[in-house]
Short mmCIF file of C-alpha atoms in Angstrom, two decimals:
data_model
loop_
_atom_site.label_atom_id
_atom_site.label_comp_id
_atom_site.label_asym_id
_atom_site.label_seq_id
_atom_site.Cartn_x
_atom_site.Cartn_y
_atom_site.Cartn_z
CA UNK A 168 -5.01 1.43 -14.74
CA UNK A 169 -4.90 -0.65 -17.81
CA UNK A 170 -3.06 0.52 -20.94
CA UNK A 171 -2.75 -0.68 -24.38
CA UNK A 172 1.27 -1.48 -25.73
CA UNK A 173 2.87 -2.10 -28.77
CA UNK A 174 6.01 -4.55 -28.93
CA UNK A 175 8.52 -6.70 -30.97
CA UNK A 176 9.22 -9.77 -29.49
CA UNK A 177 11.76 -12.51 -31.09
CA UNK A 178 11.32 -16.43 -30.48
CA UNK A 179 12.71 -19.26 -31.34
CA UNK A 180 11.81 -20.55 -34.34
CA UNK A 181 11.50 -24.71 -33.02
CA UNK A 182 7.98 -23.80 -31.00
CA UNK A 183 4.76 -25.14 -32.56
CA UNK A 184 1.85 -22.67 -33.62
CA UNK A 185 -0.11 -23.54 -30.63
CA UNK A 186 2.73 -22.83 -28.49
CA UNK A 187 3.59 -19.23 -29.66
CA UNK A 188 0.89 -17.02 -27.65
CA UNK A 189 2.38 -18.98 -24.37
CA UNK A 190 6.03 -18.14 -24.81
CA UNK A 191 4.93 -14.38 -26.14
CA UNK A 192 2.98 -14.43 -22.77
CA UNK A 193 5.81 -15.18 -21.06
CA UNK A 194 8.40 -13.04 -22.56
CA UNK A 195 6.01 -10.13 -21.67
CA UNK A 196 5.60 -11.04 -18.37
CA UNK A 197 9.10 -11.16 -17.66
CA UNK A 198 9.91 -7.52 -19.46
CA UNK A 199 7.55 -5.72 -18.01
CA UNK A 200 5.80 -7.27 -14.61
CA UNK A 201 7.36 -6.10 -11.12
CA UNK A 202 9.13 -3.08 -13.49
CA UNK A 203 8.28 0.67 -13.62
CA UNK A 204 7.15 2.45 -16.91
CA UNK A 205 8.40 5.55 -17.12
CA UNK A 206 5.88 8.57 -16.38
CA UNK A 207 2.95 5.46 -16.40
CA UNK A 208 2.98 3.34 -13.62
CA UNK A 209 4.21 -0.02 -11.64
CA UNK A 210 3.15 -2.79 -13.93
CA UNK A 211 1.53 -5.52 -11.77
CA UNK A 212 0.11 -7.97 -14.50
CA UNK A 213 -0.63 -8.78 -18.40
CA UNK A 214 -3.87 -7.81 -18.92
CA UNK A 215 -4.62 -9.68 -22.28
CA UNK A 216 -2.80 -9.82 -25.99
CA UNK A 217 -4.85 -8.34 -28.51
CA UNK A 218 -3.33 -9.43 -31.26
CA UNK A 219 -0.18 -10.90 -32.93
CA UNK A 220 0.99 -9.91 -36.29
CA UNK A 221 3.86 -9.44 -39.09
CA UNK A 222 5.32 -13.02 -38.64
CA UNK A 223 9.01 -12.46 -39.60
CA UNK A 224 11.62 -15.59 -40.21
CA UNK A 225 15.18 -13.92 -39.31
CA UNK A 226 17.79 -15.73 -41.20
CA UNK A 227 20.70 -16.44 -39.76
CA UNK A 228 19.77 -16.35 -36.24
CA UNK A 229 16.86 -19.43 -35.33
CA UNK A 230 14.46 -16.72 -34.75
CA UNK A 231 10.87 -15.61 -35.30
CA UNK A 232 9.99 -11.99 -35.03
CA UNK A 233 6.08 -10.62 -34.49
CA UNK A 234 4.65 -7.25 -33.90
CA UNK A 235 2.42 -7.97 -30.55
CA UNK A 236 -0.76 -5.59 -29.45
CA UNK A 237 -1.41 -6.13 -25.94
CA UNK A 238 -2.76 -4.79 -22.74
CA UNK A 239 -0.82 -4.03 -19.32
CA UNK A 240 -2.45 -3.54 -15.91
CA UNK A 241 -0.42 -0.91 -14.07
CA UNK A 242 -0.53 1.20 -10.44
CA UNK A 243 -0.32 4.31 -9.98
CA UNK A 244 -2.10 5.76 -7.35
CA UNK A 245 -3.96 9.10 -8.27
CA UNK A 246 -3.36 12.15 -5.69
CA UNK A 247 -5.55 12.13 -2.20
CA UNK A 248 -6.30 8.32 -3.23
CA UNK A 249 -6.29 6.04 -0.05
CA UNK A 250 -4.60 2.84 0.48
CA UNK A 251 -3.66 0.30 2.76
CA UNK A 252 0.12 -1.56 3.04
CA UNK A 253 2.03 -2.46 6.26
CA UNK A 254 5.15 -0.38 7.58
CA UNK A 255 7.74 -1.69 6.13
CA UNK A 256 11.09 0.23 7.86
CA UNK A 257 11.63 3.67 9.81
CA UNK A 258 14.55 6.06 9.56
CA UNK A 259 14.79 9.65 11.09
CA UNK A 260 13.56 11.10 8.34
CA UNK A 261 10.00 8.92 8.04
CA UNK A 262 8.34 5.41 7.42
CA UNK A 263 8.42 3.14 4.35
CA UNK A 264 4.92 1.99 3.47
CA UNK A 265 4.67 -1.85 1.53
CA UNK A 266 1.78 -2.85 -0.28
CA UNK A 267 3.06 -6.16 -0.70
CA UNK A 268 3.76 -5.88 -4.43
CA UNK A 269 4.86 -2.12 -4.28
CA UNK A 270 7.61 -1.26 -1.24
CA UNK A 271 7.91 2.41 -1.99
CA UNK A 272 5.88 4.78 -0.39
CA UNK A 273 7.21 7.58 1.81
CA UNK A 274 5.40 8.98 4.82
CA UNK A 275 8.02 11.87 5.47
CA UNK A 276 8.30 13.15 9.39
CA UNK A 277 6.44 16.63 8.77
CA UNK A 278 3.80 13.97 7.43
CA UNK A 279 2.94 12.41 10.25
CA UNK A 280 0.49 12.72 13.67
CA UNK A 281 1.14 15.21 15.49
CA UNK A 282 2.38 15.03 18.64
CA UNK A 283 5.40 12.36 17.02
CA UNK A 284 8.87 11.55 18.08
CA UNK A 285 11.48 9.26 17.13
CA UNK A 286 12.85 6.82 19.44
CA UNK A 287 16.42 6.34 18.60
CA UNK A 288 17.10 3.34 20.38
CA UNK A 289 14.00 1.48 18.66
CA UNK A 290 14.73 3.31 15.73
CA UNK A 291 11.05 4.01 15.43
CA UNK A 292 8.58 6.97 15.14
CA UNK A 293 5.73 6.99 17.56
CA UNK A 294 2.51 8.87 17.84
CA UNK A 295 1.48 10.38 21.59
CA UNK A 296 -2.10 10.30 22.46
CA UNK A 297 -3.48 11.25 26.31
CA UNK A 298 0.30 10.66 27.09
CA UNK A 299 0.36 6.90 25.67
CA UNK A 300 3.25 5.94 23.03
CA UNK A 301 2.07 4.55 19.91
CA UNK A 302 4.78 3.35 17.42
CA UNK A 303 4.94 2.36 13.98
CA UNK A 304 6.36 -0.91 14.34
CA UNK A 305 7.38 -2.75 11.70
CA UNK A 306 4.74 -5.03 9.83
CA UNK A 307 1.86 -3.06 11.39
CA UNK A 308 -0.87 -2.23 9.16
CA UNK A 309 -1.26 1.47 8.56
CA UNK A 310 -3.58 3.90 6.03
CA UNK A 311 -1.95 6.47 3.98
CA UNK A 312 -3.54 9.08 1.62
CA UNK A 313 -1.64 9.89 -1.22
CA UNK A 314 0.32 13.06 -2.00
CA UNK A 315 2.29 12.71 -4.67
CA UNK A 316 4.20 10.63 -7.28
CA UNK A 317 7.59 10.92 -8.53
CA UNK A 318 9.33 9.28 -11.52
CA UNK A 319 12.95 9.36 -11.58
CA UNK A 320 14.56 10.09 -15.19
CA UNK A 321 16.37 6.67 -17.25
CA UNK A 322 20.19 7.08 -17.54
CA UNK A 323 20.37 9.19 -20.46
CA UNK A 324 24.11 7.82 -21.26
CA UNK A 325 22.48 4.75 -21.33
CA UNK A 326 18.53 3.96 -22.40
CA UNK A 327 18.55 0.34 -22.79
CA UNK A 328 20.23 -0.72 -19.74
CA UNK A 329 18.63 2.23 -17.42
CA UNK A 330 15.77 1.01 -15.19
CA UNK A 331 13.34 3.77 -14.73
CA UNK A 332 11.81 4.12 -10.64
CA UNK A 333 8.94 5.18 -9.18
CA UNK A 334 8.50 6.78 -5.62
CA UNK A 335 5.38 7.53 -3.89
CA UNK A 336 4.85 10.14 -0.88
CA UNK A 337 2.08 9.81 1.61
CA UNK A 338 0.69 10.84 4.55
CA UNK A 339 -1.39 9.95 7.87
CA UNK A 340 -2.31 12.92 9.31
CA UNK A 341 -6.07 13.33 8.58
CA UNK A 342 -8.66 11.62 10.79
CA UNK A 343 -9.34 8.13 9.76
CA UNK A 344 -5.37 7.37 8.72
CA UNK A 345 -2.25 5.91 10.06
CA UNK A 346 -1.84 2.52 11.78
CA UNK A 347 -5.05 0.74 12.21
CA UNK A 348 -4.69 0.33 16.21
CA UNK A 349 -4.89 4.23 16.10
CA UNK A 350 -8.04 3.99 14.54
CA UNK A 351 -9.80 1.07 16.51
CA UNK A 352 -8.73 2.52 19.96
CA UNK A 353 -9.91 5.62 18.85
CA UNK A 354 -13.50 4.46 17.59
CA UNK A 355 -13.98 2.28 20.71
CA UNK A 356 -13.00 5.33 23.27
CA UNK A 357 -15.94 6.75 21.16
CA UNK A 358 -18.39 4.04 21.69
CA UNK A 359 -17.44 3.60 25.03
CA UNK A 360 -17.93 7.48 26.14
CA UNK A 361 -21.15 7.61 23.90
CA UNK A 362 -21.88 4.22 26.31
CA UNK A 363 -20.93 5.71 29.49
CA UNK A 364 -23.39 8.56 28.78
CA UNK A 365 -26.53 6.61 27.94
CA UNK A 366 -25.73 4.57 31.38
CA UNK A 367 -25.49 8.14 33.61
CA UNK A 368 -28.56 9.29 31.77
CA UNK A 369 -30.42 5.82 33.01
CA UNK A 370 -28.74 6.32 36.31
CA UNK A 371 -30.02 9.83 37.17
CA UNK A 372 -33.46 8.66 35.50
CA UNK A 373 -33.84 5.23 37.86
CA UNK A 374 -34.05 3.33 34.80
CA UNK A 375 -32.79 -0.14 34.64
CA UNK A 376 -29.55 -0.88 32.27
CA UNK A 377 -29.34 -3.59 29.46
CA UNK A 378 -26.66 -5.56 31.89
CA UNK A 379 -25.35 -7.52 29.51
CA UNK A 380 -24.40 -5.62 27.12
CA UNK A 381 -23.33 -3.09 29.33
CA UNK A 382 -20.85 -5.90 30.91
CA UNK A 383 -19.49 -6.68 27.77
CA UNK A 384 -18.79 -3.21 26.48
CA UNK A 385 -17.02 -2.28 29.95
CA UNK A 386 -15.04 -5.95 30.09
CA UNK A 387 -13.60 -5.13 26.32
CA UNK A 388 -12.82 -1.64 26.99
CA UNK A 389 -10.80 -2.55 30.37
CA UNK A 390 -9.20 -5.21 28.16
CA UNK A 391 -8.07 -2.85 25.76
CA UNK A 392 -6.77 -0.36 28.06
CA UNK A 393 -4.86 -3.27 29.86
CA UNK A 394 -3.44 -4.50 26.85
CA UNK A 395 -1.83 -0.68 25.33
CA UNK A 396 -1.58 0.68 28.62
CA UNK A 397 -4.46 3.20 28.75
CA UNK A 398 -4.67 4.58 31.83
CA UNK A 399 -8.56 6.22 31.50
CA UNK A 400 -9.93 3.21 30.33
CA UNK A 401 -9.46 0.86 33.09
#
């Protein structure tokens, strides 16, 4: 989302002409990158300045003052939208979803796959499937659909020196979401039963089987169920 801002930014008066859209870039990029606009969005970058105008010479203080037009680049992730971040942290009450530039969203307990349970000693939620644990360990990558966003309100005591947040809630409970293990072992049990199939079909009809690939989709299916402890695959 990109949105167009208005601005009064003071400099120093000792920097040259062709120095002043630099430092004006700059000063920007230090109010308002990596900072949350109220009731707009996460700004993640300067966009472009569209203009600079109403040079002012303060006396008194060293200082040039000029009204600045420019052009923010902001998230804010519209409802049901999908993205994809890495676990972050677990409590009892859910996971913490990071994007990398955002660490804020909120995949609440009620939220996610069901069957769940939280392991208190790991401090971890994990999902059961055919009686296998899979948890949502830390750094994993994971896909969350988006529910809802929350803005909380600036210190009214105090405007200037409030800093406004933003919160995001989530979840992973339709097909196609949560950690992306889920989702491969879930696609390849697919492929393999579709596989498995086609091979009883040639069986019963004394036809010969392509060997090879028949080899290699059994040999990486074992390996998988070897390697997560899957039971019905090896």
């Amino acid at each position: 989302m990109i949105l167009q801002l208005e601005d009064i930014i003071n400099i120093e008066a000792h920097f040259k002409d062709d120095e002043i859209k630099g430092v004006i870039e700059f000063l920007l990029r230090a109010k308002y990158i990596d900072k949350v606009l109220h009731n707009v969005g996460f700004c993640v970058g300067l966009y472009d300045i569209l203009e600079v105008k109403n040079k002012e010479i303060l006396k008194g203080t060293g200082e040039i003052r000029f009204k600045v037009i420019f052009r923010l680049v902001f998230f804010q992730p519209f409802e049901n939208e999908i993205v994809e971040g890495f676990v972050k942290s677990s409590d009892s009450n859910g996971i913490i979803i990071s994007l990398g530039f955002f660490e804020n969203i909120r995949v609440n307990c009620a939220n996610l796959k069901e069957p769940k349970e939280f392991d208190s000693e790991k401090r971890e939620w994990y999902w059961t499937y055919e009686g296998i644990k899979f948890f949502y360990t830390k750094n994993e990558l994971i896909r969350v659909r988006i529910l809802d966003t929350y803005f909380s309100d600036p210190n009214e005591a105090n405007k200037e020196e409030a800093i406004p947040s933003m919160s995001i809630t989530g979840t992973v409970q339709q097909d196609g979401l949560g950690l992306f293990i889920f989702v491969s072992i879930l696609v390849n049990i697919l492929q393999f039963l579709k596989y498995r199939q086609v091979v009883d079909k040639m069986v019963e009809n004394n036809r010969v089987i392509d060997t090879k690939w028949g080899k290699e989709t059994i040999c990486s299916m074992v390996n998988l169920g070897e390697k997560y402890n899957l039971p019905f695959l090896t």
